[in-house]
Coordinates of N, CA and C in Angstrom, one line a residue:
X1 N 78.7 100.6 110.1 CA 80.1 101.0 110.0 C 80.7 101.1 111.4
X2 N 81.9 100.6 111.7 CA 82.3 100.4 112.9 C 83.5 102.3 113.3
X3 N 83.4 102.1 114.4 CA 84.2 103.5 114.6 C 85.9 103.7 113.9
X4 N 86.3 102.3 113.8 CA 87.4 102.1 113.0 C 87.4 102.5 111.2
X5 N 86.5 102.1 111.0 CA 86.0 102.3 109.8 C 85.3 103.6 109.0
X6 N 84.9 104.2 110.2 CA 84.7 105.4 110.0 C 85.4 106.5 110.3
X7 N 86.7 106.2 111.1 CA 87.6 106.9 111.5 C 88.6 107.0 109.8
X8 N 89.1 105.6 109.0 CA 89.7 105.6 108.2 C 89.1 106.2 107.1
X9 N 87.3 106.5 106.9 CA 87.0 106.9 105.7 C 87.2 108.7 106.3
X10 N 86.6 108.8 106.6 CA 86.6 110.7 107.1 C 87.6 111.1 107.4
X11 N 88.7 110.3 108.2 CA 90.4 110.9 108.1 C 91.3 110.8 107.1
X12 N 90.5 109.8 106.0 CA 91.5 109.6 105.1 C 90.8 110.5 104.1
X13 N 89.4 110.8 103.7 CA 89.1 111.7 102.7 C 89.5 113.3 102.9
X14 N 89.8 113.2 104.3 CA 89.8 114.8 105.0 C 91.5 114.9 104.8
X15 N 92.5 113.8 104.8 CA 93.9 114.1 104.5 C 94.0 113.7 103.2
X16 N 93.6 113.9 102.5 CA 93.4 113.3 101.0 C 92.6 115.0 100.3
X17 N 91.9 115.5 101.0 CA 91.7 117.1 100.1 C 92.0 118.3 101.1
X18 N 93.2 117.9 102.4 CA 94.2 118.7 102.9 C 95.5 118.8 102.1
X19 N 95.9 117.4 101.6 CA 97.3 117.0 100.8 C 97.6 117.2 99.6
X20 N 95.7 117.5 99.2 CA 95.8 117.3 97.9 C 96.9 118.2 96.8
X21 N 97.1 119.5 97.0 CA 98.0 120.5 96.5 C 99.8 119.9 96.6
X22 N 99.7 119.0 97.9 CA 101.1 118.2 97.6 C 101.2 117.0 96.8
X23 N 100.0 116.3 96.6 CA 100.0 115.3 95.9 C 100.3 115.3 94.4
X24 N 99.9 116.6 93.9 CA 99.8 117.5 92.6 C 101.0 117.6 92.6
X25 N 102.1 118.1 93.2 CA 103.3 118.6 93.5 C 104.1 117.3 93.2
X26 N 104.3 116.6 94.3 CA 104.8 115.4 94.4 C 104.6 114.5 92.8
X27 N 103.5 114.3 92.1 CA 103.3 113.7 91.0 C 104.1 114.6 90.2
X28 N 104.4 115.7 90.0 CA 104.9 116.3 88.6 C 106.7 116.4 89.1
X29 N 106.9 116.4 90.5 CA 108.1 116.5 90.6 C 108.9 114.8 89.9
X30 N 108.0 113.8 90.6 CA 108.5 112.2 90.3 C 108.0 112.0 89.0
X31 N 106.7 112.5 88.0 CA 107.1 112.4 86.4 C 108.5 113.1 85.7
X32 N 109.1 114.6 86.8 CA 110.0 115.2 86.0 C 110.8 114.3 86.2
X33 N 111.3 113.8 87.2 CA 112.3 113.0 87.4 C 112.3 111.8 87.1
X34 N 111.7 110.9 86.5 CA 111.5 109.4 86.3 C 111.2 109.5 84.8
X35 N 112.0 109.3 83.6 CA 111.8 110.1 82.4 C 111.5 108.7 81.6
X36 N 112.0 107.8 82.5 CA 111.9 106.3 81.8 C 110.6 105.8 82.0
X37 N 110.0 104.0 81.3 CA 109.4 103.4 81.9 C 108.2 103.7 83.3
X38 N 107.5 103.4 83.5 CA 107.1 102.8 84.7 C 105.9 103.8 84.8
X39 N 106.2 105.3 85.0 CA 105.6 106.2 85.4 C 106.0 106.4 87.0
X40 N 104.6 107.8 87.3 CA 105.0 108.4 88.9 C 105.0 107.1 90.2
X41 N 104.2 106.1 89.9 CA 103.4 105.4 90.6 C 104.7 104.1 90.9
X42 N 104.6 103.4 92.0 CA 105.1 102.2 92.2 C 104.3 100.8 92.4
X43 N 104.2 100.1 92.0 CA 103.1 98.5 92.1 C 103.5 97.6 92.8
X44 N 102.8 97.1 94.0 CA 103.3 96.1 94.6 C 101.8 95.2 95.1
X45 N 102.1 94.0 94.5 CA 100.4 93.4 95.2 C 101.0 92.9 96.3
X46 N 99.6 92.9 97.6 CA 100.2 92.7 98.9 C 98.2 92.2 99.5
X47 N 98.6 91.8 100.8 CA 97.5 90.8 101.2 C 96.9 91.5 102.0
X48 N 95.9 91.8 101.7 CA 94.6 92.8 102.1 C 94.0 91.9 103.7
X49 N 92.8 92.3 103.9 CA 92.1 92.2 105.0 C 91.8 90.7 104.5
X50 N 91.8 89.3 105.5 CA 91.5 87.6 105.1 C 92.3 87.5 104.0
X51 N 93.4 87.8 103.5 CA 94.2 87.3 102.6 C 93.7 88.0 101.1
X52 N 92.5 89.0 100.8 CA 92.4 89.1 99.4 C 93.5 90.5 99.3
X53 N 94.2 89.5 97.8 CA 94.9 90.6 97.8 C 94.3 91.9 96.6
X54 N 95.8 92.7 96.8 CA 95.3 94.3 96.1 C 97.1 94.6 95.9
X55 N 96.5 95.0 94.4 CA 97.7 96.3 94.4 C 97.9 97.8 95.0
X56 N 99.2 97.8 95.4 CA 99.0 98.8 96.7 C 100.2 99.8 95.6
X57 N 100.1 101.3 96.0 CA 100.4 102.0 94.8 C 100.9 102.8 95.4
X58 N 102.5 103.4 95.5 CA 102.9 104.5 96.1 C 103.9 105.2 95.1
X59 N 103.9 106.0 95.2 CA 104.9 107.3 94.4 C 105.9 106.5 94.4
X60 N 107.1 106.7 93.1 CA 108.8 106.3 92.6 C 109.5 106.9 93.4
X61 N 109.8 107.7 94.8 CA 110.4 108.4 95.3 C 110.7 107.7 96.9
X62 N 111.9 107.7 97.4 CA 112.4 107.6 98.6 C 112.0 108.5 99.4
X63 N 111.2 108.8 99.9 CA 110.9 109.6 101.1 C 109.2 109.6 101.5
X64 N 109.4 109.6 102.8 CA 107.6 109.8 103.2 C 106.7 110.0 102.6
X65 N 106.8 111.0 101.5 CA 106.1 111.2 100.6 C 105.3 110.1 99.8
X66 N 106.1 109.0 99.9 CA 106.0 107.8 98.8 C 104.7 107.0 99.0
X67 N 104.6 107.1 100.3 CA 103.3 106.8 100.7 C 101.7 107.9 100.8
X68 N 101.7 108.8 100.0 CA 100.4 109.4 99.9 C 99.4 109.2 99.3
X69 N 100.1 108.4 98.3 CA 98.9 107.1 97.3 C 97.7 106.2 98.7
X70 N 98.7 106.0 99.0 CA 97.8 105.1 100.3 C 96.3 105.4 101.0
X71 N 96.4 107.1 100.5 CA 95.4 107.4 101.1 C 94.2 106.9 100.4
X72 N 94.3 106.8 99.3 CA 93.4 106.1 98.3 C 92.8 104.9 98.8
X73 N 94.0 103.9 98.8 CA 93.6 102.7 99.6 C 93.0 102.6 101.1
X74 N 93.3 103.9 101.6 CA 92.6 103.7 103.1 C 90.9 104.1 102.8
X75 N 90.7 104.9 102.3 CA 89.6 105.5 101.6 C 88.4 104.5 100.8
X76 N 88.9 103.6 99.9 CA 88.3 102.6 99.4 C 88.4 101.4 100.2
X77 N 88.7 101.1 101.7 CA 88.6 100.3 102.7 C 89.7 99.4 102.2
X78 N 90.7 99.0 101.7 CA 91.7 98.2 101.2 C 92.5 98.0 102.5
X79 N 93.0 99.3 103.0 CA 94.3 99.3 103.7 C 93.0 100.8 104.8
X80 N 94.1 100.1 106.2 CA 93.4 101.5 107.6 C 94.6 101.9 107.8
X81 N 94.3 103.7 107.9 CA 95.2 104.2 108.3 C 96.1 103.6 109.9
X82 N 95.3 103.0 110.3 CA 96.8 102.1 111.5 C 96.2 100.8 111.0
X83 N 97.3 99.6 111.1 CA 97.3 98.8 111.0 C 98.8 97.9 110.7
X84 N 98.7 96.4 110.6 CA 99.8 95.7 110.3 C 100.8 96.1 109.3
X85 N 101.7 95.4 108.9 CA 102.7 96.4 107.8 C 101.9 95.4 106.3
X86 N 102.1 96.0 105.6 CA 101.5 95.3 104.7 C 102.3 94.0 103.6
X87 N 102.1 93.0 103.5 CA 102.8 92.1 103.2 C 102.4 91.7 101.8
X88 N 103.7 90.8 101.2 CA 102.7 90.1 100.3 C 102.2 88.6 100.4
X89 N 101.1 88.4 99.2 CA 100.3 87.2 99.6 C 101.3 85.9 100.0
X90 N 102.6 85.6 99.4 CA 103.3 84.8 99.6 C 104.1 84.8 101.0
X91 N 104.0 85.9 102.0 CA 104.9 86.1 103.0 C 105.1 85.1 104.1
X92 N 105.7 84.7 104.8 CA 105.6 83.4 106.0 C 104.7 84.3 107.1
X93 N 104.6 85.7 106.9 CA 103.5 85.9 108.1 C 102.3 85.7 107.5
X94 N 101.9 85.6 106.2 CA 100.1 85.1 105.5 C 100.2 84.2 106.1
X95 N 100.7 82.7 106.2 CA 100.4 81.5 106.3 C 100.6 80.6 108.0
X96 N 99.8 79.9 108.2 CA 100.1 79.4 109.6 C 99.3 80.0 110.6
X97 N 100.4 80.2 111.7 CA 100.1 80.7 113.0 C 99.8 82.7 113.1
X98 N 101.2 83.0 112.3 CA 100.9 84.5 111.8 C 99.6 85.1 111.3
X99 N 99.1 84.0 110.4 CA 98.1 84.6 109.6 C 96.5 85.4 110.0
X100 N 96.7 85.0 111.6 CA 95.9 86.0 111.9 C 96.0 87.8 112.0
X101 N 97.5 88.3 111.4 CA 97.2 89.5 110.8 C 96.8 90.0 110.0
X102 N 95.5 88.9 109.2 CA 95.3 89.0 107.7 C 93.5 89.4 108.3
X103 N 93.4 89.4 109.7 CA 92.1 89.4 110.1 C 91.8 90.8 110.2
X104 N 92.9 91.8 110.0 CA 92.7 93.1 109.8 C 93.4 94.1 108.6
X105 N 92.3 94.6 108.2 CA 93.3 95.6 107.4 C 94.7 96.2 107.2
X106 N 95.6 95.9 106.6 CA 96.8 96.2 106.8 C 97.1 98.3 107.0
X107 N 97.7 98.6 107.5 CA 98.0 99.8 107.9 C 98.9 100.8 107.2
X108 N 98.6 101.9 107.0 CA 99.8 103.2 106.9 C 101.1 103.3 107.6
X109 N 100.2 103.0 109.1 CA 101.4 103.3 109.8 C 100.7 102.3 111.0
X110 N 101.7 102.1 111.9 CA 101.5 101.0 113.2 C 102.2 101.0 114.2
X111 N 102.2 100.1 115.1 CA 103.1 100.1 116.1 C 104.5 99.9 115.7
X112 N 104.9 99.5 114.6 CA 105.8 99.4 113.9 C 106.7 100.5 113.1
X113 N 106.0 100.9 113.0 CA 105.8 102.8 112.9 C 106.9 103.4 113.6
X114 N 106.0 103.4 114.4 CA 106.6 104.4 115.9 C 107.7 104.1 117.1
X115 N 107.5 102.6 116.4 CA 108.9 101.8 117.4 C 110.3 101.8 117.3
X116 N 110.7 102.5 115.9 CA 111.9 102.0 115.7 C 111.5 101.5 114.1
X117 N 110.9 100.9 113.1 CA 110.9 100.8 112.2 C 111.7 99.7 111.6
X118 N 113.0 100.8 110.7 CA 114.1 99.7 110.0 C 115.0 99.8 111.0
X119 N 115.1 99.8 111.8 CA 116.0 99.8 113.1 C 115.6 98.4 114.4
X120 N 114.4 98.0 114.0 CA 113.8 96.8 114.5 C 114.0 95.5 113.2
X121 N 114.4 94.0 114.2 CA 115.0 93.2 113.4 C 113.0 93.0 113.5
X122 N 113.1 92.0 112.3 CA 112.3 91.5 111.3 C 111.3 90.7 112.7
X123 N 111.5 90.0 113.6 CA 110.8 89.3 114.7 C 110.3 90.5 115.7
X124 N 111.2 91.3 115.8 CA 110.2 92.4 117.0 C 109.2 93.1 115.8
X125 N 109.0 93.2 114.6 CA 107.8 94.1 113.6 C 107.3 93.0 113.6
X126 N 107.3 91.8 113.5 CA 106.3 90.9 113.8 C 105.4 90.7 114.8
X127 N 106.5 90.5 115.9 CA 105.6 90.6 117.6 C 104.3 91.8 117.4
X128 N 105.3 93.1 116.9 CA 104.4 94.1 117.1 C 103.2 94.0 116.5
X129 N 103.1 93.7 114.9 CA 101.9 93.8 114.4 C 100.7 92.9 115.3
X130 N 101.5 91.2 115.4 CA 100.6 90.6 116.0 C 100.0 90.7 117.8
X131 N 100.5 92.2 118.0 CA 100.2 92.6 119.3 C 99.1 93.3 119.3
X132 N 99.2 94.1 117.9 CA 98.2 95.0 117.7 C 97.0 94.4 117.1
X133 N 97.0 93.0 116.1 CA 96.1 92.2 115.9 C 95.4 91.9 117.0
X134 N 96.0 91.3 118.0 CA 95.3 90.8 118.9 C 95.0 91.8 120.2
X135 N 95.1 92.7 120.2 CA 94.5 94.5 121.3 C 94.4 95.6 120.9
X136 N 93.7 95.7 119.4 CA 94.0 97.3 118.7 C 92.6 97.4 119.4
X137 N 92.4 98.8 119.3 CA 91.1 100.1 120.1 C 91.5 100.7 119.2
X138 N 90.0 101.6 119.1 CA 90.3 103.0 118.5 C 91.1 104.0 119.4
X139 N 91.1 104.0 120.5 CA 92.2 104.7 121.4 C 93.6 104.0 121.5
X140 N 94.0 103.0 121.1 CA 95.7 102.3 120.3 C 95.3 103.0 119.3
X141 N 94.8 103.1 118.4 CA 94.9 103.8 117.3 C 94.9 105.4 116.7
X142 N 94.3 105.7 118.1 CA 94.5 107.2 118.1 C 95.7 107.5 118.5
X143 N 96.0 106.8 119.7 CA 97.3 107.3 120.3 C 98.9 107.0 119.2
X144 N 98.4 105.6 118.5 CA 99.3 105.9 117.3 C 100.0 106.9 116.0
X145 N 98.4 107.0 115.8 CA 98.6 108.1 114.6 C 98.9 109.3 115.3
X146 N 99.1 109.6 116.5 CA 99.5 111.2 117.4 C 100.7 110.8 117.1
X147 N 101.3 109.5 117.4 CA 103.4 109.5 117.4 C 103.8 109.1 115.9
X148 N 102.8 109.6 115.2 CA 103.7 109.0 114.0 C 104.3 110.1 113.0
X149 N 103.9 111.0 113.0 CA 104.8 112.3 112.3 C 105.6 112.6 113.1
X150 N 105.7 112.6 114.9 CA 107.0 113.0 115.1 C 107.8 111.8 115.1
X151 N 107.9 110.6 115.1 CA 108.5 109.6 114.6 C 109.0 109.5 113.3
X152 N 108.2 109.8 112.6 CA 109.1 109.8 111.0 C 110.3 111.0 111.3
X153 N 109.5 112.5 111.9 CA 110.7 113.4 112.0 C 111.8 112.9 112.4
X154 N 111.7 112.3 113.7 CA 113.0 111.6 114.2 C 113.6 110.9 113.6
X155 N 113.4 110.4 112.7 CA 114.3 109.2 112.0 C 114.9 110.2 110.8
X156 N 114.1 111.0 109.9 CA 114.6 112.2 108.9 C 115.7 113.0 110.1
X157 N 115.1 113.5 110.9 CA 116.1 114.3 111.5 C 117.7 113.2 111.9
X158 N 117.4 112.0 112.6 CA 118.3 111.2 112.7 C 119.5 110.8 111.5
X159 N 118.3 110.7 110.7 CA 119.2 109.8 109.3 C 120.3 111.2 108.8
X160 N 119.4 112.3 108.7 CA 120.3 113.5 108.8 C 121.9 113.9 109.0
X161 N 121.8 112.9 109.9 CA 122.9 113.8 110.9 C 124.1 112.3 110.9
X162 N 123.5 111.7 110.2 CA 124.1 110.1 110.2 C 125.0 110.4 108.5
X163 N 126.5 110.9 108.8 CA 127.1 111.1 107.4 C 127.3 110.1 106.7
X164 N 127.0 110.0 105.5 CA 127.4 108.8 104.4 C 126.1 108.1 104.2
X165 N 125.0 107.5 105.5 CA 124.2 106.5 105.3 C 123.1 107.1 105.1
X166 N 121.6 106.8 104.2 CA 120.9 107.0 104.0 C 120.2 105.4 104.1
X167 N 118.9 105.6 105.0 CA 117.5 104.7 104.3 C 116.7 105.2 103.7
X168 N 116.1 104.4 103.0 CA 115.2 104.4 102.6 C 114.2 104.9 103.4
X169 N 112.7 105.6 102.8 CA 111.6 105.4 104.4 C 110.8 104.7 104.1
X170 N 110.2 104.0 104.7 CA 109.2 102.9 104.4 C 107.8 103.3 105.1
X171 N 106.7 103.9 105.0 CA 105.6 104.0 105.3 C 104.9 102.9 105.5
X172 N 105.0 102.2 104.7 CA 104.1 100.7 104.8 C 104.6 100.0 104.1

């Protein structure tokens, strides 16, 4: 088991029965509120580690929250808590030149993360992932996962203060 690998199973099982009491929470608030169809959960297949894909599963809700499903998937090795953003199999970064981001586990959170996010055009979250494909360490990865709660703050505190407009938050 590589230190990466062991980093995403023990940090993700260790924030997975820290969270767990919000995870509880979070599910009965998005069943009260989603009365229709679908259920708590959202489904999207997306292109795993060498292209196999997986359905990747996050809460019906707009906010950070939406991604705590994920921890599942970091847990059962699908997706690492840092890594590329997660795509689907049909995306123009699977195929070609890009497609060496498919050589790693797609991520929670990344340099993409912490950069700016939806506020970076579509070619600089590319650059980035394929920056981190080609020089991630477990110390890039540590020092990632340190800027990424105050990074989402920033963007919640920002979007805040921003009257009328609301995004979305996108975790992965």
């Amino acid at each position: 088991m590589t230190a990466k690998r062991a980093l995403d199973l023990f940090g993700g099982l260790a924030l997975l029965a820290l969270l767990s009491p919000l995870l509880a929470a979070v599910t009965l608030s998005v069943a009260l509120a989603t009365a229709g169809p679908g259920g708590v959960l959202r489904r999207r297949t997306v292109a795993g580690r060498h292209g196999q894909p997986f359905t990747m599963v996050t809460f019906r809700t707009k906010s950070p929250l939406a991604a705590l499903p994920l921890l599942a998937h970091v847990v059962r090795g699908q997706m690492s808590l840092v890594g590329p953003c997660p795509l689907t199999p049909g995306h123009r970064e699977c195929v070609g030149e890009s497609r060496r981001r498919l050589s790693v586990r797609p991520g929670m959170t990344g340099l993409w993360q912490i950069s700016g996010r939806s506020e970076l055009p579509w070619e600089e979250r590319e650059l980035l992932d394929l920056h981190y494909v080609d020089h991630h360490w477990l110390g890039m990865d540590l020092a990632i996962l340190a800027r990424t709660l105050p990074a989402v703050r920033r963007r919640r505190a920002a979007s805040g203060s921003t009257a009328g407009r609301t995004r979305p938050a996108r975790l992965a």
